[in-house]
Short mmCIF file of C-alpha atoms in Angstrom, two decimals:
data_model
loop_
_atom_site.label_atom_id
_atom_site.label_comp_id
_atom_site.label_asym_id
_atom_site.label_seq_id
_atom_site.Cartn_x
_atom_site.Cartn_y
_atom_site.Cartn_z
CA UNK A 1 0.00 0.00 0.00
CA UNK A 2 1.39 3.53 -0.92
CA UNK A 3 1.53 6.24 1.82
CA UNK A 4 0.57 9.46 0.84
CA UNK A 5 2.51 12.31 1.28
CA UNK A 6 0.96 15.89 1.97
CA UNK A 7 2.82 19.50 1.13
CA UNK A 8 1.61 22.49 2.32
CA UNK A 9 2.46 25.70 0.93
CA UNK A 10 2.07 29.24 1.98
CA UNK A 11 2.08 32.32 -0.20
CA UNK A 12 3.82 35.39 0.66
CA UNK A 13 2.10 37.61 2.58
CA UNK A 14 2.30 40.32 4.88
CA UNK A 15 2.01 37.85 8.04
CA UNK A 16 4.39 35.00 6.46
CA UNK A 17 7.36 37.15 5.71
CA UNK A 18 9.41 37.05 2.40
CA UNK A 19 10.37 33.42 2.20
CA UNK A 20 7.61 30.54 1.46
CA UNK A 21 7.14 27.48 3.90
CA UNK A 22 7.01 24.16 2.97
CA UNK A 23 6.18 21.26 5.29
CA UNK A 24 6.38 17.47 4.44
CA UNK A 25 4.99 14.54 6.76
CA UNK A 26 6.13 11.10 6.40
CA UNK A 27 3.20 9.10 7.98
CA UNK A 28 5.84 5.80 7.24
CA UNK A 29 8.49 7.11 9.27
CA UNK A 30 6.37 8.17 11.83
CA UNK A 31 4.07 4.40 11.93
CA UNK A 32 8.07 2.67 11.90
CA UNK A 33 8.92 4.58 14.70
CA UNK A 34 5.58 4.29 17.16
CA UNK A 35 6.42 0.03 16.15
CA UNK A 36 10.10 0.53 16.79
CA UNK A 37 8.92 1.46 20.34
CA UNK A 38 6.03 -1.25 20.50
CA UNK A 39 8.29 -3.84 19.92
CA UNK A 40 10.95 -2.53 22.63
CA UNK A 41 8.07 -2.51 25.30
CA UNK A 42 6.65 -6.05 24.43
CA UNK A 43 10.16 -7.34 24.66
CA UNK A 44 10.93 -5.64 27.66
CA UNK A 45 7.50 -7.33 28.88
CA UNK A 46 8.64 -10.95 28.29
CA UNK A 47 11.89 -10.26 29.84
CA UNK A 48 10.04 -9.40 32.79
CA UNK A 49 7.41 -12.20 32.47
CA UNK A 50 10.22 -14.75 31.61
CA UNK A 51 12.01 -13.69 34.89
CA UNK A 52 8.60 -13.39 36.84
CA UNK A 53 8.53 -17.11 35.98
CA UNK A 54 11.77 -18.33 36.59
CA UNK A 55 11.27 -16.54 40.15
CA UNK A 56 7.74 -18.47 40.99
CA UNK A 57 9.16 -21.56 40.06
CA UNK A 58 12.48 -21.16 41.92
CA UNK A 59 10.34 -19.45 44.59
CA UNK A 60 7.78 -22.79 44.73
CA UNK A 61 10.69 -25.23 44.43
CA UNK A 62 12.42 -24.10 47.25
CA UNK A 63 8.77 -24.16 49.50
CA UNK A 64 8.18 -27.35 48.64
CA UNK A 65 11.61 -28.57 48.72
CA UNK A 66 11.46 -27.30 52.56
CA UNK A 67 8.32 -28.87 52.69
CA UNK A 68 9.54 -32.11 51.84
CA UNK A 69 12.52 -32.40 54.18
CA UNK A 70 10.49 -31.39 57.05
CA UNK A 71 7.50 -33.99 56.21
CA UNK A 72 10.47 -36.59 55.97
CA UNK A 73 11.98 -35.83 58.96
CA UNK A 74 8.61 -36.04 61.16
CA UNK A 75 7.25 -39.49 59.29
CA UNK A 76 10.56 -41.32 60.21
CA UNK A 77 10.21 -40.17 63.75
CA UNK A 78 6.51 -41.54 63.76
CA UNK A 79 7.82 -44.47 62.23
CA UNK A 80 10.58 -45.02 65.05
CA UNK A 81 7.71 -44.67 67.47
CA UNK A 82 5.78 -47.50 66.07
CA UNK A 83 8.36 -49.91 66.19
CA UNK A 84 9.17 -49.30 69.58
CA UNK A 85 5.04 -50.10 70.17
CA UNK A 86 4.36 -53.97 70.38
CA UNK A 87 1.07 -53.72 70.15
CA UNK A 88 -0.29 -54.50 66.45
CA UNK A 89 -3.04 -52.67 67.12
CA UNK A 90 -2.40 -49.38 68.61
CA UNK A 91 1.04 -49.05 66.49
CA UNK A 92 -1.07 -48.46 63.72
CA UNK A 93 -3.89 -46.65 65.18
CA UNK A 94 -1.43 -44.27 66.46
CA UNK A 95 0.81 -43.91 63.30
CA UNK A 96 -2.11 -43.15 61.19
CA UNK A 97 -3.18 -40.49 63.59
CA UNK A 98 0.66 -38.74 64.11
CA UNK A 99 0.73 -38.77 60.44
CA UNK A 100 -2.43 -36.91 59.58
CA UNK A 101 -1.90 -33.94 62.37
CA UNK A 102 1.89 -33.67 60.96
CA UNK A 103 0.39 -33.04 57.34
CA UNK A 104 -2.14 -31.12 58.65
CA UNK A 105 0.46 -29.16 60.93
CA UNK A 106 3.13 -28.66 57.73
CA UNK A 107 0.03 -27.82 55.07
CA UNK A 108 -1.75 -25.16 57.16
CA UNK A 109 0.85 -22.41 56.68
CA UNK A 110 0.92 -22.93 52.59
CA UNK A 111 -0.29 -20.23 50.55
CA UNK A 112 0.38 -20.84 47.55
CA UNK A 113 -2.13 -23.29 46.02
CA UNK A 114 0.10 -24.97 43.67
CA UNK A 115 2.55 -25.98 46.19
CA UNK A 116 0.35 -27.22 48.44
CA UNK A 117 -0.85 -29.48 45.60
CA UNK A 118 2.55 -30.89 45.00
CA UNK A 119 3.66 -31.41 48.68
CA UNK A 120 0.21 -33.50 49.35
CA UNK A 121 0.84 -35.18 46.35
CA UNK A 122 4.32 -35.89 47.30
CA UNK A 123 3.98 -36.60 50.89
CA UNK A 124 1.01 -39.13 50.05
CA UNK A 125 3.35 -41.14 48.32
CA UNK A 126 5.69 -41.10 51.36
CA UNK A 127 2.58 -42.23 53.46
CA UNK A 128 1.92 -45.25 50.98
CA UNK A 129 5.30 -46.90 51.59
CA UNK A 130 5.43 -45.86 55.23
CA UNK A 131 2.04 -47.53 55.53
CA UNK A 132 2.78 -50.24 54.21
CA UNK A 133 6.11 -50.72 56.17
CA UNK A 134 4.43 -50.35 59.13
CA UNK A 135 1.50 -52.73 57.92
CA UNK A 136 4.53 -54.81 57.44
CA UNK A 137 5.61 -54.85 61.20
CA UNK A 138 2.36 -55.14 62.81
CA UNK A 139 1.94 -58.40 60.85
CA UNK A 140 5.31 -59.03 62.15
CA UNK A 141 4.06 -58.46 65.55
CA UNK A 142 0.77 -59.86 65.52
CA UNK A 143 2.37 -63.33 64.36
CA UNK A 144 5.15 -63.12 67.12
CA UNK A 145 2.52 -62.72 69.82
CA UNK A 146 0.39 -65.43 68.20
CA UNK A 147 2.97 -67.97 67.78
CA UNK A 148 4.33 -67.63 71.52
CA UNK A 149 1.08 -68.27 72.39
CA UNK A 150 0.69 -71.20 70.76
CA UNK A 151 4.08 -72.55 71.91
CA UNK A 152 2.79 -72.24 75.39
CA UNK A 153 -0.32 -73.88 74.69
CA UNK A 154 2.04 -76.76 73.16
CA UNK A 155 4.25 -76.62 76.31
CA UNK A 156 1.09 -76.84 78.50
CA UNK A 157 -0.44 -79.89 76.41
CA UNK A 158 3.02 -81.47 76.95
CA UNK A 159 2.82 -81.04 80.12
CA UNK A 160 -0.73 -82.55 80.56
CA UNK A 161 0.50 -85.56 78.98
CA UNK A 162 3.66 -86.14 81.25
CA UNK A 163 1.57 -85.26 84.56
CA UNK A 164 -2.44 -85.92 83.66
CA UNK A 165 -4.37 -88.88 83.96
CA UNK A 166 -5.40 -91.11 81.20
CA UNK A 167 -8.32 -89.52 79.88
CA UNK A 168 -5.92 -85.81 80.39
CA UNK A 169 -3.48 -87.73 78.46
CA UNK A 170 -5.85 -88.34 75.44
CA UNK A 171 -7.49 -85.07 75.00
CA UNK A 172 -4.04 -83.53 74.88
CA UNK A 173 -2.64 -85.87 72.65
CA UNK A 174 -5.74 -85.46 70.02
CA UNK A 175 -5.47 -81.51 70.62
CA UNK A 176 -1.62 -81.45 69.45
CA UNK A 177 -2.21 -83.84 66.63
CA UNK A 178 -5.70 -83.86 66.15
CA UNK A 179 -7.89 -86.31 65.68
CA UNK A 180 -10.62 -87.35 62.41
CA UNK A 181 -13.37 -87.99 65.24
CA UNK A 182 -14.96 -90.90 66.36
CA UNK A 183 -18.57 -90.65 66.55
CA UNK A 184 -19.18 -92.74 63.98
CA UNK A 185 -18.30 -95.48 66.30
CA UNK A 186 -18.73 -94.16 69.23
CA UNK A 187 -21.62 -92.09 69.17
CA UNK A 188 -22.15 -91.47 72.98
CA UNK A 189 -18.99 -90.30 74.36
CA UNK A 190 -16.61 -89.83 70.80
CA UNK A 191 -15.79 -86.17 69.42
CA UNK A 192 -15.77 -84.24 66.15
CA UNK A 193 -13.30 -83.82 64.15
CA UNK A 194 -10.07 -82.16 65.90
CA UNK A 195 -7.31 -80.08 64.22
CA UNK A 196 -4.03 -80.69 65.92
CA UNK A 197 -2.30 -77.41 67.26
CA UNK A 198 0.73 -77.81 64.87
CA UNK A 199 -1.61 -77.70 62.04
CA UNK A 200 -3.72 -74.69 63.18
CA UNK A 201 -0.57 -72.72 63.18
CA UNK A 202 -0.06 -73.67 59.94
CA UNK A 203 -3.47 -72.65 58.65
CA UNK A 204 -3.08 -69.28 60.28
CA UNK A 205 0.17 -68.32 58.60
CA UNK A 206 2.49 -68.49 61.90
CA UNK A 207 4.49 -71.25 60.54
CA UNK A 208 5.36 -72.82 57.01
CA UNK A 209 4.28 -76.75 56.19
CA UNK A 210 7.88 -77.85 57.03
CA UNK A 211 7.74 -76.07 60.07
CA UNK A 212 5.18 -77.32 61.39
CA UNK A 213 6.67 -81.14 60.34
CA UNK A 214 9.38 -80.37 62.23
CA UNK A 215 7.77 -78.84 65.43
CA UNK A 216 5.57 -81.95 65.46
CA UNK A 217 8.19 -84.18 65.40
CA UNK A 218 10.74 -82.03 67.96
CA UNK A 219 7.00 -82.74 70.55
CA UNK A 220 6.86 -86.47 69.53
CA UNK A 221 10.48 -86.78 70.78
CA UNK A 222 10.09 -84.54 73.81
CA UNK A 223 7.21 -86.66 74.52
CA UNK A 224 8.06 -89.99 73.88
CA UNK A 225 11.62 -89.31 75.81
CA UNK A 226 9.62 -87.70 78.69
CA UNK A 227 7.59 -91.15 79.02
CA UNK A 228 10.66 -93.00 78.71
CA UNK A 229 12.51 -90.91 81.88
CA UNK A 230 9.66 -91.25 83.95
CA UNK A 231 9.44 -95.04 83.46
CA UNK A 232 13.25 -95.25 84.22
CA UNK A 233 12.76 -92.87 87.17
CA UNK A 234 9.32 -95.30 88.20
CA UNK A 235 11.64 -98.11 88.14
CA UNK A 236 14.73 -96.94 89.79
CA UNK A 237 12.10 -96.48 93.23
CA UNK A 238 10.83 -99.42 92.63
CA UNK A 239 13.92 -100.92 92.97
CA UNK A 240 12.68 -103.82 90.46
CA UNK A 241 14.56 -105.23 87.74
CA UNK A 242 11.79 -106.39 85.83
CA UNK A 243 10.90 -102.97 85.28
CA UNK A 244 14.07 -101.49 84.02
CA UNK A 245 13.84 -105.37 82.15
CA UNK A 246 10.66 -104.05 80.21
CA UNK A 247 11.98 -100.89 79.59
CA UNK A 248 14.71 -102.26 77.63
CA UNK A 249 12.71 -104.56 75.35
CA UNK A 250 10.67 -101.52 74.68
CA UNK A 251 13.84 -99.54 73.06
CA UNK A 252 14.55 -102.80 71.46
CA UNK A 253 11.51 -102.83 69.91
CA UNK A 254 12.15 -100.54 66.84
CA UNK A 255 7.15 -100.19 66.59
CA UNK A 256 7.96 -98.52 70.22
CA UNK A 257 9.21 -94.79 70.63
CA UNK A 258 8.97 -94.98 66.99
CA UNK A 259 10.29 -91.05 67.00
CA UNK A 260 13.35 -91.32 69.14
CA UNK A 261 16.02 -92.93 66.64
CA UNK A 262 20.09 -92.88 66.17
CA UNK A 263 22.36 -92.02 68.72
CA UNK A 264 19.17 -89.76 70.78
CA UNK A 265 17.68 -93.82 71.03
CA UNK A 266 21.08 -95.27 71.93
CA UNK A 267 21.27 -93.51 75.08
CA UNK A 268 18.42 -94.17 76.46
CA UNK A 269 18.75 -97.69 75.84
CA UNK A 270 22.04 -97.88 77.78
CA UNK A 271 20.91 -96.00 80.74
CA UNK A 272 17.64 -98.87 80.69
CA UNK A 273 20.40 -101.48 80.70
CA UNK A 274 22.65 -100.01 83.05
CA UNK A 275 20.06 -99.42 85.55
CA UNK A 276 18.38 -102.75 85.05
CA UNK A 277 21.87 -104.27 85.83
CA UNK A 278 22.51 -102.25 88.85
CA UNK A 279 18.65 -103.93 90.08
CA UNK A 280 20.15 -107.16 89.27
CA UNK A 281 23.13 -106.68 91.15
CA UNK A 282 21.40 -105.66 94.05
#
């Protein structure tokens, strides 16, 4: 597009003086210059946006940085408090309740809404794997505290078994090693179906299958050997030799004790013999 250029001229006359005046305006010099200066404020504008940016997000980085550290720093304490607590129960009831007020506590003061965004977003992450560490040691716990009390149950059958009478003696037996029932045949005084103790602890996850093979069998032995010491104590008052005598053919007798075996067997054996001798002798 052309611009136009205007000229003006003024006759002599008595009010103009002697010489004639011409003016000339460039409307394309003028337009260049009012964009020359357009363009120097606009860039001056994104310097200053680009560097109001750079500031926010340095400003927000830092916040939430802070944030971050402190939230860190409080969670591990909480979790340090929980493992001190033995109780599966309250360790997580309390965790879960320190945790909220600090995040409360840390996300009160935050102002600006994006950072407060982020930190939640970054500090419930840190909750999901403390959670589930703590999760972790409460199961921990819970099974600890179970299984002791099932080894005192255990200990307690044993004991009913070295020390009750004979119907004692059976209805520990069947609890630590159950028992398919009997009231098919004896419908008057037989029981249900019984799962042994060893197997229970099984089913609830406090001890693997060979665990519980080889806590069966460490009873059997205890339990067997424990019969076998209080017959050789029984017969050592009685002073008879036809007790120890008995005793003897019972270790010989490879269907008897059928869990005490090698060397463990051995022993026992000899200390029937030699006290079944020193009867003789007498």
């Amino acid at each position: 597009m052309k611009v136009p250029t205007y000229t003006a001229q003024s006759d002599v006359t008595n009010r103009t003086g002697q010489t004639p005046l011409r003016v000339q305006a460039n409307v394309g010099a003028a337009t260049a210059a009012i964009s020359a200066q357009g363009d120097l404020f606009q860039q001056a504008q994104r310097t200053s946006m680009t560097f109001l940016e750079q500031e926010t997000k340095l400003q927000r980085a830092t916040e939430l940085a802070a944030l971050e550290n402190q939230f860190a720093a409080r969670l591990q304490e909480h979790n340090l408090a929980a493992m001190d607590n033995q109780n599966p129960t309250s360790m997580m009831t309390n965790w879960n309740e320190s945790v909220k007020n600090t995040l409360n506590d840390l996300g009160r003061d935050i102002s600006d809404p994006v950072v407060r965004r982020r930190f939640i977003a970054s500090a419930s992450n840190d909750i999901l794997a403390g959670r589930l560490n703590i999760m972790k040691q409460a199961r921990a716990n819970r099974i600890d505290q179970s299984k002791a009390t099932y080894l005192q149950k255990i200990d307690r059958l044993k004991k009913q078994v070295f020390q009750g009478n004979s119907l004692e003696r059976m209805r520990a037996v069947r609890e630590l090693y159950g028992h398919p029932g009997d009231l098919d045949t004896n419908p008057d005084f037989g029981s249900g179906p019984i799962t042994g103790v060893f197997q229970e602890m099984e089913n609830l996850g406090l001890i693997t299958a060979a665990g519980r093979v080889g806590l069966e069998s460490d009873t059997r032995v205890e339990i067997e050997g424990g019969e076998i010491y209080q017959d050789l104590s029984a017969a050592a008052v009685s002073g008879n030799a036809d007790d120890a005598d008995a005793i003897v053919n019972n270790l010989a007798n490879p269907d008897r004790y059928p869990n005490i075996v090698g060397s463990a067997r051995n022993t026992l054996l000899n200390k029937a013999i030699t006290l079944r001798d020193s009867l003789t002798d007498d």
